[in-house]
Amino acid sequence: MSIKTRMIKERVYFFLSYVSVGITLFILGSIIFYTFINGFRSWNLDFFLLPESSPLDPRQGIAHAIQGSVIVSFTAAALATPISILAAIYLSEYASDKIRGYISNILEIMASIPSIVVGIITYLLFVEPLRTFSAFAGSMALTIMMIPYMTRVCEDTFLSIGKEYREAGLALGLHKWKVSTYIVLRMGMRGIITGFALAFGRIFGETAPLLFTALGSRTFFTGFLNPVSSITLLIYEYSKSPFETWINIAWGAAALLMIIILFINILIRFVVGKRI
Amino acid sequence: MPKRLIHKGLKDLSKMILEMSLYSYASFEKAVDAIRRGRDIRGDLIARSYQLMMKREEINSLAIELIARYQPLASDLRYLKAIMDVAYNLLRIGRYSADISISVSDYLINNEKCNSSVINSLIEKVGEMLQLTLDIIEHPDADKAEQIYFLDEAVDDEYRRILEKILDINNAKCGLALALIARYLERLGDHCYYIADSIYYYLNGYRLIKKW
Amino acid sequence: MNIKVKIRNLNVWYGKKHVLKFFSLDIFENAVTAIIGPSGCGKTTLLRVINRLHETVPGARVDGKVYIDGINIYSDEVNPVEVRRRVGMIFQYPIVFPHLSIYKNVAIGLILNGYKDKEFVRKRVINSLKEVGLWNEVKDRLDDRATELSGGQKQRLAIARAIALRPEILLMDEPTSSLDPSSTARIESLIIRLKENYTIVLVTHLIQQAARVADYIAFLYDGRLIEYGPADEILKRPKKNLTERYLVREL
């Protein structure tokens, strides 16, 4: 191969990679751009403060959906977080290598169960017996989705802490559980927070698990045993509808959702990056 | 097994001490020759004394350098300590040989009536000790070192016996010369013993006990 | 001299590997006992047996008796956690807890062991920092992150943390192997100062370090005790051929 041919090949190679990056950025950029352009148009005070109304009513908003998302997600987070952390502690500090391997694999599989399947399972577990769609069931669905992911992240965090720190703790005459909570857990805080933020961001943007559990609602939150709305459910319903008002609101909700997710990601980077 | 870093230094030292021991022995031989044939060789032996001083200085410098650089322990450390003692004692042996030649020159030469045969036995015994000492410098041996200890006891006894005999000599100059030479020979023997003691220490880690 | 630790017929396994074999040793009180030997001879394992840290590793097995002040720490009535409160350990790499301040790093042993009196804890921390010679260097920044200290300072901090609990015995596993020569020298002086109040067992692969600080030296080879005695004698007049060969660096 002559030098000239080789140089041409290199140039072509570079060109292609630049083009690929360009295409990727363009596509992503377009999605974000298009969503924002269409979405921001719908943003006004009513949009944020008023709940759903008839499709012909020009004054309505997604306040109920925002409230619903927040309630369901935070409840799920409140339930999933301690369970995940404790499970992760068990896996990294107490389980034997064999058991840890089995359980970690199971968690991986659980994390990749399609979200709609999680929704159906939650329906069987929490909707049928209670004979009602509910915010509670919705929270449970999101909890089930959050646990495998957050447990794995926390487990990895704890495992990455060198064993010398545990030994130093034991050498001070501390019981193992103290070493696990006061040393390992504390040292892994940053990882836990990152894991939490990532997991939370995911469940906040989930739709399928809520379809047969929280169901959706036109009104504000009326109790855990009643259905409740969410931003994602709202986008799903409104964009299916033939009404222009609702479709515009759907765009606005989509833009809001993206902003929130973006915000969570930036927050992680900021919080984690600051404390060295 | 790659050679230890200190190895070259130790080899050089063993060459140097062997060379110094032969040089010192040669001084002794010349002194004995001077006694037998009434020669004046003090200039030569004094010059050789200075040579021995320099050789000792070289050996000490190298030994100290090895200690500073390699921080040796156990037998290495004992070897270095021993070799510095041995070098000093070889220096003294050369110095006493020079002293003998000075006495010869001052009192024995041109003193035909003076018969030095009375100290022959001492010369022989000390010569034997020195030969054995040279041997264990080249090939350290604890048993031979002990032998030297016993030979030194014998030399001490012989020395006392000879002094008695010298008292019977009428010629004062002759008596003085022979007494001095006998004394120097006895001291020379002591230094052979010290060398043997150092080598014994190097081999075993503790010293030969001298009963005084 | 009092004997602080008596080790009798110790056999230690790590999985199938027989790491320490029929090991017996007396460790004297308020003295520095150095454990030397080639890599893999079991020195670190020996140390970790004394504070019952070895058994926390899966696959570890200990058989034999270790008496501290006459009590066998491996008997069923003795709680290993209690043993570790009375036997401090300093590791090869300076370990500071990165999420804690300098003050907290020293205090943590006390706090988590239930010492609630803040004044008492504070006094202990200050005393410990003074004992290791760190006080003047950190007194104005006790609340700073401990990770900002240099390697030598971190190791002294680790020592302060260990002695804050006032253990009777200090186990040191090659404490200076990651430090530069002047930090090493400081820690060696510290060890000599500390032996007045603590019994120190020091594992080191630096024969010269043992030569500088040890009162007694134990030479291990392939899991066995080959020779043990006052430092002076071992270093100048070792009795066993293996010891001799190790000291002249033939092993």
mmCIF file with all atom_site columns, N, CA, C and O in Angstrom, chain A residues 163-176 178 182-183 186-187 275-276, chain C residues 48 51 53 56 81 84-85 87 89 91 95-99 108-109 112-113 161 165:
data_model
loop_
_atom_site.group_PDB
_atom_site.id
_atom_site.type_symbol
_atom_site.label_atom_id
_atom_site.label_alt_id
_atom_site.label_comp_id
_atom_site.label_asym_id
_atom_site.label_entity_id
_atom_site.label_seq_id
_atom_site.pdbx_PDB_ins_code
_atom_site.Cartn_x
_atom_site.Cartn_y
_atom_site.Cartn_z
_atom_site.occupancy
_atom_site.B_iso_or_equiv
_atom_site.pdbx_formal_charge
_atom_site.auth_seq_id
_atom_site.auth_comp_id
_atom_site.auth_asym_id
_atom_site.auth_atom_id
_atom_site.pdbx_PDB_model_num
ATOM 1   N N  . LYS A 1 163 ? -10.866 -2.717  50.362 1.00 0.00 ? 163 LYS A N  1
ATOM 2   C CA . LYS A 1 163 ? -11.086 -3.480  51.592 1.00 0.00 ? 163 LYS A CA 1
ATOM 3   C C  . LYS A 1 163 ? -10.240 -2.957  52.749 1.00 0.00 ? 163 LYS A C  1
ATOM 4   O O  . LYS A 1 163 ? -10.505 -3.255  53.902 1.00 0.00 ? 163 LYS A O  1
ATOM 5   N N  . GLU A 1 164 ? -9.223  -2.135  52.409 1.00 0.00 ? 164 GLU A N  1
ATOM 6   C CA . GLU A 1 164 ? -8.392  -1.623  53.488 1.00 0.00 ? 164 GLU A CA 1
ATOM 7   C C  . GLU A 1 164 ? -9.169  -0.723  54.438 1.00 0.00 ? 164 GLU A C  1
ATOM 8   O O  . GLU A 1 164 ? -8.852  -0.655  55.623 1.00 0.00 ? 164 GLU A O  1
ATOM 9   N N  . TYR A 1 165 ? -10.208 -0.059  53.933 1.00 0.00 ? 165 TYR A N  1
ATOM 10  C CA . TYR A 1 165 ? -10.985 0.798   54.812 1.00 0.00 ? 165 TYR A CA 1
ATOM 11  C C  . TYR A 1 165 ? -11.799 -0.030  55.795 1.00 0.00 ? 165 TYR A C  1
ATOM 12  O O  . TYR A 1 165 ? -11.949 0.328   56.958 1.00 0.00 ? 165 TYR A O  1
ATOM 13  N N  . ARG A 1 166 ? -12.334 -1.142  55.308 1.00 0.00 ? 166 ARG A N  1
ATOM 14  C CA . ARG A 1 166 ? -13.074 -2.013  56.216 1.00 0.00 ? 166 ARG A CA 1
ATOM 15  C C  . ARG A 1 166 ? -12.146 -2.575  57.279 1.00 0.00 ? 166 ARG A C  1
ATOM 16  O O  . ARG A 1 166 ? -12.485 -2.634  58.457 1.00 0.00 ? 166 ARG A O  1
ATOM 17  N N  . GLU A 1 167 ? -10.957 -2.990  56.827 1.00 0.00 ? 167 GLU A N  1
ATOM 18  C CA . GLU A 1 167 ? -10.017 -3.568  57.787 1.00 0.00 ? 167 GLU A CA 1
ATOM 19  C C  . GLU A 1 167 ? -9.603  -2.535  58.818 1.00 0.00 ? 167 GLU A C  1
ATOM 20  O O  . GLU A 1 167 ? -9.461  -2.851  59.995 1.00 0.00 ? 167 GLU A O  1
ATOM 21  N N  . ALA A 1 168 ? -9.400  -1.295  58.337 1.00 0.00 ? 168 ALA A N  1
ATOM 22  C CA . ALA A 1 168 ? -9.035  -0.247  59.291 1.00 0.00 ? 168 ALA A CA 1
ATOM 23  C C  . ALA A 1 168 ? -10.146 -0.083  60.320 1.00 0.00 ? 168 ALA A C  1
ATOM 24  O O  . ALA A 1 168 ? -9.884  0.103   61.508 1.00 0.00 ? 168 ALA A O  1
ATOM 25  N N  . GLY A 1 169 ? -11.386 -0.154  59.875 1.00 0.00 ? 169 GLY A N  1
ATOM 26  C CA . GLY A 1 169 ? -12.509 -0.038  60.790 1.00 0.00 ? 169 GLY A CA 1
ATOM 27  C C  . GLY A 1 169 ? -12.555 -1.196  61.773 1.00 0.00 ? 169 GLY A C  1
ATOM 28  O O  . GLY A 1 169 ? -12.713 -1.008  62.975 1.00 0.00 ? 169 GLY A O  1
ATOM 29  N N  . LEU A 1 170 ? -12.399 -2.413  61.253 1.00 0.00 ? 170 LEU A N  1
ATOM 30  C CA . LEU A 1 170 ? -12.411 -3.588  62.132 1.00 0.00 ? 170 LEU A CA 1
ATOM 31  C C  . LEU A 1 170 ? -11.276 -3.509  63.138 1.00 0.00 ? 170 LEU A C  1
ATOM 32  O O  . LEU A 1 170 ? -11.440 -3.860  64.304 1.00 0.00 ? 170 LEU A O  1
ATOM 33  N N  . ALA A 1 171 ? -10.104 -3.029  62.656 1.00 0.00 ? 171 ALA A N  1
ATOM 34  C CA . ALA A 1 171 ? -8.944  -2.966  63.540 1.00 0.00 ? 171 ALA A CA 1
ATOM 35  C C  . ALA A 1 171 ? -9.160  -1.983  64.687 1.00 0.00 ? 171 ALA A C  1
ATOM 36  O O  . ALA A 1 171 ? -8.438  -2.020  65.676 1.00 0.00 ? 171 ALA A O  1
ATOM 37  N N  . LEU A 1 172 ? -10.147 -1.107  64.565 1.00 0.00 ? 172 LEU A N  1
ATOM 38  C CA . LEU A 1 172 ? -10.447 -0.182  65.663 1.00 0.00 ? 172 LEU A CA 1
ATOM 39  C C  . LEU A 1 172 ? -11.396 -0.813  66.668 1.00 0.00 ? 172 LEU A C  1
ATOM 40  O O  . LEU A 1 172 ? -11.869 -0.156  67.588 1.00 0.00 ? 172 LEU A O  1
ATOM 41  N N  . GLY A 1 173 ? -11.687 -2.083  66.467 1.00 0.00 ? 173 GLY A N  1
ATOM 42  C CA . GLY A 1 173 ? -12.564 -2.758  67.414 1.00 0.00 ? 173 GLY A CA 1
ATOM 43  C C  . GLY A 1 173 ? -14.032 -2.462  67.168 1.00 0.00 ? 173 GLY A C  1
ATOM 44  O O  . GLY A 1 173 ? -14.831 -2.407  68.091 1.00 0.00 ? 173 GLY A O  1
ATOM 45  N N  . LEU A 1 174 ? -14.386 -2.260  65.894 1.00 0.00 ? 174 LEU A N  1
ATOM 46  C CA . LEU A 1 174 ? -15.784 -1.995  65.572 1.00 0.00 ? 174 LEU A CA 1
ATOM 47  C C  . LEU A 1 174 ? -16.450 -3.261  65.084 1.00 0.00 ? 174 LEU A C  1
ATOM 48  O O  . LEU A 1 174 ? -15.849 -4.056  64.380 1.00 0.00 ? 174 LEU A O  1
ATOM 49  N N  . HIS A 1 175 ? -17.732 -3.402  65.431 1.00 0.00 ? 175 HIS A N  1
ATOM 50  C CA . HIS A 1 175 ? -18.485 -4.521  64.900 1.00 0.00 ? 175 HIS A CA 1
ATOM 51  C C  . HIS A 1 175 ? -18.687 -4.339  63.407 1.00 0.00 ? 175 HIS A C  1
ATOM 52  O O  . HIS A 1 175 ? -18.693 -3.219  62.898 1.00 0.00 ? 175 HIS A O  1
ATOM 53  N N  . LYS A 1 176 ? -18.915 -5.461  62.738 1.00 0.00 ? 176 LYS A N  1
ATOM 54  C CA . LYS A 1 176 ? -19.001 -5.386  61.287 1.00 0.00 ? 176 LYS A CA 1
ATOM 55  C C  . LYS A 1 176 ? -20.139 -4.473  60.834 1.00 0.00 ? 176 LYS A C  1
ATOM 56  O O  . LYS A 1 176 ? -19.999 -3.725  59.869 1.00 0.00 ? 176 LYS A O  1
ATOM 57  N N  . LYS A 1 178 ? -21.235 -1.856  62.191 1.00 0.00 ? 178 LYS A N  1
ATOM 58  C CA . LYS A 1 178 ? -20.828 -0.453  62.322 1.00 0.00 ? 178 LYS A CA 1
ATOM 59  C C  . LYS A 1 178 ? -19.912 -0.062  61.173 1.00 0.00 ? 178 LYS A C  1
ATOM 60  O O  . LYS A 1 178 ? -19.990 1.043   60.647 1.00 0.00 ? 178 LYS A O  1
ATOM 61  N N  . TYR A 1 182 ? -21.176 2.986   59.134 1.00 0.00 ? 182 TYR A N  1
ATOM 62  C CA . TYR A 1 182 ? -20.487 4.252   59.371 1.00 0.00 ? 182 TYR A CA 1
ATOM 63  C C  . TYR A 1 182 ? -19.296 4.479   58.467 1.00 0.00 ? 182 TYR A C  1
ATOM 64  O O  . TYR A 1 182 ? -18.861 5.595   58.279 1.00 0.00 ? 182 TYR A O  1
ATOM 65  N N  . ILE A 1 183 ? -18.751 3.433   57.927 1.00 0.00 ? 183 ILE A N  1
ATOM 66  C CA . ILE A 1 183 ? -17.601 3.630   57.067 1.00 0.00 ? 183 ILE A CA 1
ATOM 67  C C  . ILE A 1 183 ? -17.957 3.398   55.609 1.00 0.00 ? 183 ILE A C  1
ATOM 68  O O  . ILE A 1 183 ? -17.879 4.307   54.790 1.00 0.00 ? 183 ILE A O  1
ATOM 69  N N  . ARG A 1 186 ? -21.046 5.555   54.465 1.00 0.00 ? 186 ARG A N  1
ATOM 70  C CA . ARG A 1 186 ? -20.688 6.976   54.418 1.00 0.00 ? 186 ARG A CA 1
ATOM 71  C C  . ARG A 1 186 ? -19.747 7.273   53.270 1.00 0.00 ? 186 ARG A C  1
ATOM 72  O O  . ARG A 1 186 ? -19.887 8.275   52.576 1.00 0.00 ? 186 ARG A O  1
ATOM 73  N N  . MET A 1 187 ? -18.781 6.383   53.093 1.00 0.00 ? 187 MET A N  1
ATOM 74  C CA . MET A 1 187 ? -17.825 6.622   52.018 1.00 0.00 ? 187 MET A CA 1
ATOM 75  C C  . MET A 1 187 ? -18.493 6.513   50.656 1.00 0.00 ? 187 MET A C  1
ATOM 76  O O  . MET A 1 187 ? -18.036 7.119   49.685 1.00 0.00 ? 187 MET A O  1
ATOM 77  N N  . ARG A 1 275 ? -17.571 17.893  45.250 1.00 0.00 ? 275 ARG A N  1
ATOM 78  C CA . ARG A 1 275 ? -16.912 17.365  46.426 1.00 0.00 ? 275 ARG A CA 1
ATOM 79  C C  . ARG A 1 275 ? -15.903 16.312  46.012 1.00 0.00 ? 275 ARG A C  1
ATOM 80  O O  . ARG A 1 275 ? -16.234 15.207  45.674 1.00 0.00 ? 275 ARG A O  1
ATOM 81  N N  . ILE A 1 276 ? -14.628 16.700  46.097 1.00 0.00 ? 276 ILE A N  1
ATOM 82  C CA . ILE A 1 276 ? -13.602 15.734  45.665 1.00 0.00 ? 276 ILE A CA 1
ATOM 83  C C  . ILE A 1 276 ? -13.255 14.814  46.816 1.00 0.00 ? 276 ILE A C  1
ATOM 84  O O  . ILE A 1 276 ? -12.912 15.267  47.876 1.00 0.00 ? 276 ILE A O  1
ATOM 85  N N  . ARG C 2 48  ? -1.728  -10.413 61.691 1.00 0.00 ? 48  ARG C N  1
ATOM 86  C CA . ARG C 2 48  ? -3.177  -10.398 61.639 1.00 0.00 ? 48  ARG C CA 1
ATOM 87  C C  . ARG C 2 48  ? -3.811  -11.481 62.505 1.00 0.00 ? 48  ARG C C  1
ATOM 88  O O  . ARG C 2 48  ? -5.008  -11.456 62.748 1.00 0.00 ? 48  ARG C O  1
ATOM 89  N N  . ASN C 2 51  ? -4.384  -9.797  66.161 1.00 0.00 ? 51  ASN C N  1
ATOM 90  C CA . ASN C 2 51  ? -5.585  -9.016  66.431 1.00 0.00 ? 51  ASN C CA 1
ATOM 91  C C  . ASN C 2 51  ? -6.836  -9.658  65.823 1.00 0.00 ? 51  ASN C C  1
ATOM 92  O O  . ASN C 2 51  ? -7.855  -9.010  65.606 1.00 0.00 ? 51  ASN C O  1
ATOM 93  N N  . LEU C 2 53  ? -7.652  -10.494 62.985 1.00 0.00 ? 53  LEU C N  1
ATOM 94  C CA . LEU C 2 53  ? -8.163  -9.928  61.748 1.00 0.00 ? 53  LEU C CA 1
ATOM 95  C C  . LEU C 2 53  ? -8.095  -10.960 60.626 1.00 0.00 ? 53  LEU C C  1
ATOM 96  O O  . LEU C 2 53  ? -8.825  -10.890 59.649 1.00 0.00 ? 53  LEU C O  1
ATOM 97  N N  . THR C 2 56  ? -11.234 -12.819 59.402 1.00 0.00 ? 56  THR C N  1
ATOM 98  C CA . THR C 2 56  ? -12.326 -12.141 58.695 1.00 0.00 ? 56  THR C CA 1
ATOM 99  C C  . THR C 2 56  ? -12.271 -12.408 57.205 1.00 0.00 ? 56  THR C C  1
ATOM 100 O O  . THR C 2 56  ? -13.175 -12.052 56.464 1.00 0.00 ? 56  THR C O  1
ATOM 101 N N  . VAL C 2 81  ? -14.005 -8.843  68.623 1.00 0.00 ? 81  VAL C N  1
ATOM 102 C CA . VAL C 2 81  ? -14.129 -7.384  68.555 1.00 0.00 ? 81  VAL C CA 1
ATOM 103 C C  . VAL C 2 81  ? -13.432 -6.748  69.752 1.00 0.00 ? 81  VAL C C  1
ATOM 104 O O  . VAL C 2 81  ? -12.755 -5.723  69.633 1.00 0.00 ? 81  VAL C O  1
ATOM 105 N N  . ARG C 2 84  ? -9.723  -6.649  69.248 1.00 0.00 ? 84  ARG C N  1
ATOM 106 C CA . ARG C 2 84  ? -9.275  -5.601  68.355 1.00 0.00 ? 84  ARG C CA 1
ATOM 107 C C  . ARG C 2 84  ? -9.343  -4.222  68.983 1.00 0.00 ? 84  ARG C C  1
ATOM 108 O O  . ARG C 2 84  ? -8.723  -3.274  68.490 1.00 0.00 ? 84  ARG C O  1
ATOM 109 N N  . ARG C 2 85  ? -10.100 -4.111  70.069 1.00 0.00 ? 85  ARG C N  1
ATOM 110 C CA . ARG C 2 85  ? -10.102 -2.811  70.761 1.00 0.00 ? 85  ARG C CA 1
ATOM 111 C C  . ARG C 2 85  ? -8.825  -2.617  71.545 1.00 0.00 ? 85  ARG C C  1
ATOM 112 O O  . ARG C 2 85  ? -8.420  -1.499  71.807 1.00 0.00 ? 85  ARG C O  1
ATOM 113 N N  . VAL C 2 87  ? -5.915  -4.133  70.729 1.00 0.00 ? 87  VAL C N  1
ATOM 114 C CA . VAL C 2 87  ? -4.730  -4.304  69.896 1.00 0.00 ? 87  VAL C CA 1
ATOM 115 C C  . VAL C 2 87  ? -4.907  -3.428  68.670 1.00 0.00 ? 87  VAL C C  1
ATOM 116 O O  . VAL C 2 87  ? -5.803  -3.650  67.871 1.00 0.00 ? 87  VAL C O  1
ATOM 117 N N  . MET C 2 89  ? -3.829  -1.527  65.038 1.00 0.00 ? 89  MET C N  1
ATOM 118 C CA . MET C 2 89  ? -3.093  -1.934  63.850 1.00 0.00 ? 89  MET C CA 1
ATOM 119 C C  . MET C 2 89  ? -2.862  -0.778  62.899 1.00 0.00 ? 89  MET C C  1
ATOM 120 O O  . MET C 2 89  ? -3.768  0.022   62.654 1.00 0.00 ? 89  MET C O  1
ATOM 121 N N  . PHE C 2 91  ? -1.482  -0.014  58.987 1.00 0.00 ? 91  PHE C N  1
ATOM 122 C CA . PHE C 2 91  ? -1.330  -0.759  57.756 1.00 0.00 ? 91  PHE C CA 1
ATOM 123 C C  . PHE C 2 91  ? -0.245  -0.181  56.861 1.00 0.00 ? 91  PHE C C  1
ATOM 124 O O  . PHE C 2 91  ? 0.289   0.884   57.090 1.00 0.00 ? 91  PHE C O  1
ATOM 125 N N  . ILE C 2 95  ? -3.958  4.917   55.813 1.00 0.00 ? 95  ILE C N  1
ATOM 126 C CA . ILE C 2 95  ? -5.397  4.915   55.582 1.00 0.00 ? 95  ILE C CA 1
ATOM 127 C C  . ILE C 2 95  ? -6.049  6.046   56.345 1.00 0.00 ? 95  ILE C C  1
ATOM 128 O O  . ILE C 2 95  ? -6.020  6.075   57.569 1.00 0.00 ? 95  ILE C O  1
ATOM 129 N N  . VAL C 2 96  ? -6.588  6.993   55.601 1.00 0.00 ? 96  VAL C N  1
ATOM 130 C CA . VAL C 2 96  ? -7.423  8.006   56.245 1.00 0.00 ? 96  VAL C CA 1
ATOM 131 C C  . VAL C 2 96  ? -8.799  7.912   55.608 1.00 0.00 ? 96  VAL C C  1
ATOM 132 O O  . VAL C 2 96  ? -8.926  7.605   54.431 1.00 0.00 ? 96  VAL C O  1
ATOM 133 N N  . PHE C 2 97  ? -9.822  8.141   56.419 1.00 0.00 ? 97  PHE C N  1
ATOM 134 C CA . PHE C 2 97  ? -11.170 8.085   55.887 1.00 0.00 ? 97  PHE C CA 1
ATOM 135 C C  . PHE C 2 97  ? -11.439 9.380   55.143 1.00 0.00 ? 97  PHE C C  1
ATOM 136 O O  . PHE C 2 97  ? -11.473 10.451  55.742 1.00 0.00 ? 97  PHE C O  1
ATOM 137 N N  . PRO C 2 98  ? -11.644 9.291   53.838 1.00 0.00 ? 98  PRO C N  1
ATOM 138 C CA . PRO C 2 98  ? -11.699 10.506  53.022 1.00 0.00 ? 98  PRO C CA 1
ATOM 139 C C  . PRO C 2 98  ? -12.917 11.375  53.307 1.00 0.00 ? 98  PRO C C  1
ATOM 140 O O  . PRO C 2 98  ? -12.893 12.568  53.026 1.00 0.00 ? 98  PRO C O  1
ATOM 141 N N  . HIS C 2 99  ? -13.955 10.802  53.876 1.00 0.00 ? 99  HIS C N  1
ATOM 142 C CA . HIS C 2 99  ? -15.151 11.600  54.094 1.00 0.00 ? 99  HIS C CA 1
ATOM 143 C C  . HIS C 2 99  ? -15.109 12.300  55.446 1.00 0.00 ? 99  HIS C C  1
ATOM 144 O O  . HIS C 2 99  ? -16.062 12.981  55.824 1.00 0.00 ? 99  HIS C O  1
ATOM 145 N N  . ILE C 2 108 ? -12.793 8.964   65.373 1.00 0.00 ? 108 ILE C N  1
ATOM 146 C CA . ILE C 2 108 ? -13.836 8.021   64.967 1.00 0.00 ? 108 ILE C CA 1
ATOM 147 C C  . ILE C 2 108 ? -13.820 6.723   65.761 1.00 0.00 ? 108 ILE C C  1
ATOM 148 O O  . ILE C 2 108 ? -14.876 6.183   66.086 1.00 0.00 ? 108 ILE C O  1
ATOM 149 N N  . GLY C 2 109 ? -12.604 6.261   66.094 1.00 0.00 ? 109 GLY C N  1
ATOM 150 C CA . GLY C 2 109 ? -12.544 5.025   66.879 1.00 0.00 ? 109 GLY C CA 1
ATOM 151 C C  . GLY C 2 109 ? -13.230 5.208   68.214 1.00 0.00 ? 109 GLY C C  1
ATOM 152 O O  . GLY C 2 109 ? -13.970 4.342   68.682 1.00 0.00 ? 109 GLY C O  1
ATOM 153 N N  . LEU C 2 112 ? -17.267 5.810   67.657 1.00 0.00 ? 112 LEU C N  1
ATOM 154 C CA . LEU C 2 112 ? -18.042 4.623   67.312 1.00 0.00 ? 112 LEU C CA 1
ATOM 155 C C  . LEU C 2 112 ? -17.939 3.537   68.362 1.00 0.00 ? 112 LEU C C  1
ATOM 156 O O  . LEU C 2 112 ? -18.683 2.571   68.331 1.00 0.00 ? 112 LEU C O  1
ATOM 157 N N  . ASN C 2 113 ? -16.977 3.675   69.277 1.00 0.00 ? 113 ASN C N  1
ATOM 158 C CA . ASN C 2 113 ? -16.904 2.701   70.356 1.00 0.00 ? 113 ASN C CA 1
ATOM 159 C C  . ASN C 2 113 ? -17.673 3.163   71.573 1.00 0.00 ? 113 ASN C C  1
ATOM 160 O O  . ASN C 2 113 ? -17.582 2.573   72.640 1.00 0.00 ? 113 ASN C O  1
ATOM 161 N N  . ARG C 2 161 ? -4.898  7.730   65.314 1.00 0.00 ? 161 ARG C N  1
ATOM 162 C CA . ARG C 2 161 ? -6.217  7.124   65.399 1.00 0.00 ? 161 ARG C CA 1
ATOM 163 C C  . ARG C 2 161 ? -6.161  5.823   66.194 1.00 0.00 ? 161 ARG C C  1
ATOM 164 O O  . ARG C 2 161 ? -7.027  5.544   67.022 1.00 0.00 ? 161 ARG C O  1
ATOM 165 N N  . LEU C 2 165 ? -7.336  5.007   71.080 1.00 0.00 ? 165 LEU C N  1
ATOM 166 C CA . LEU C 2 165 ? -8.067  4.017   71.841 1.00 0.00 ? 165 LEU C CA 1
ATOM 167 C C  . LEU C 2 165 ? -7.242  3.435   72.978 1.00 0.00 ? 165 LEU C C  1
ATOM 168 O O  . LEU C 2 165 ? -7.704  2.542   73.681 1.00 0.00 ? 165 LEU C O  1
#
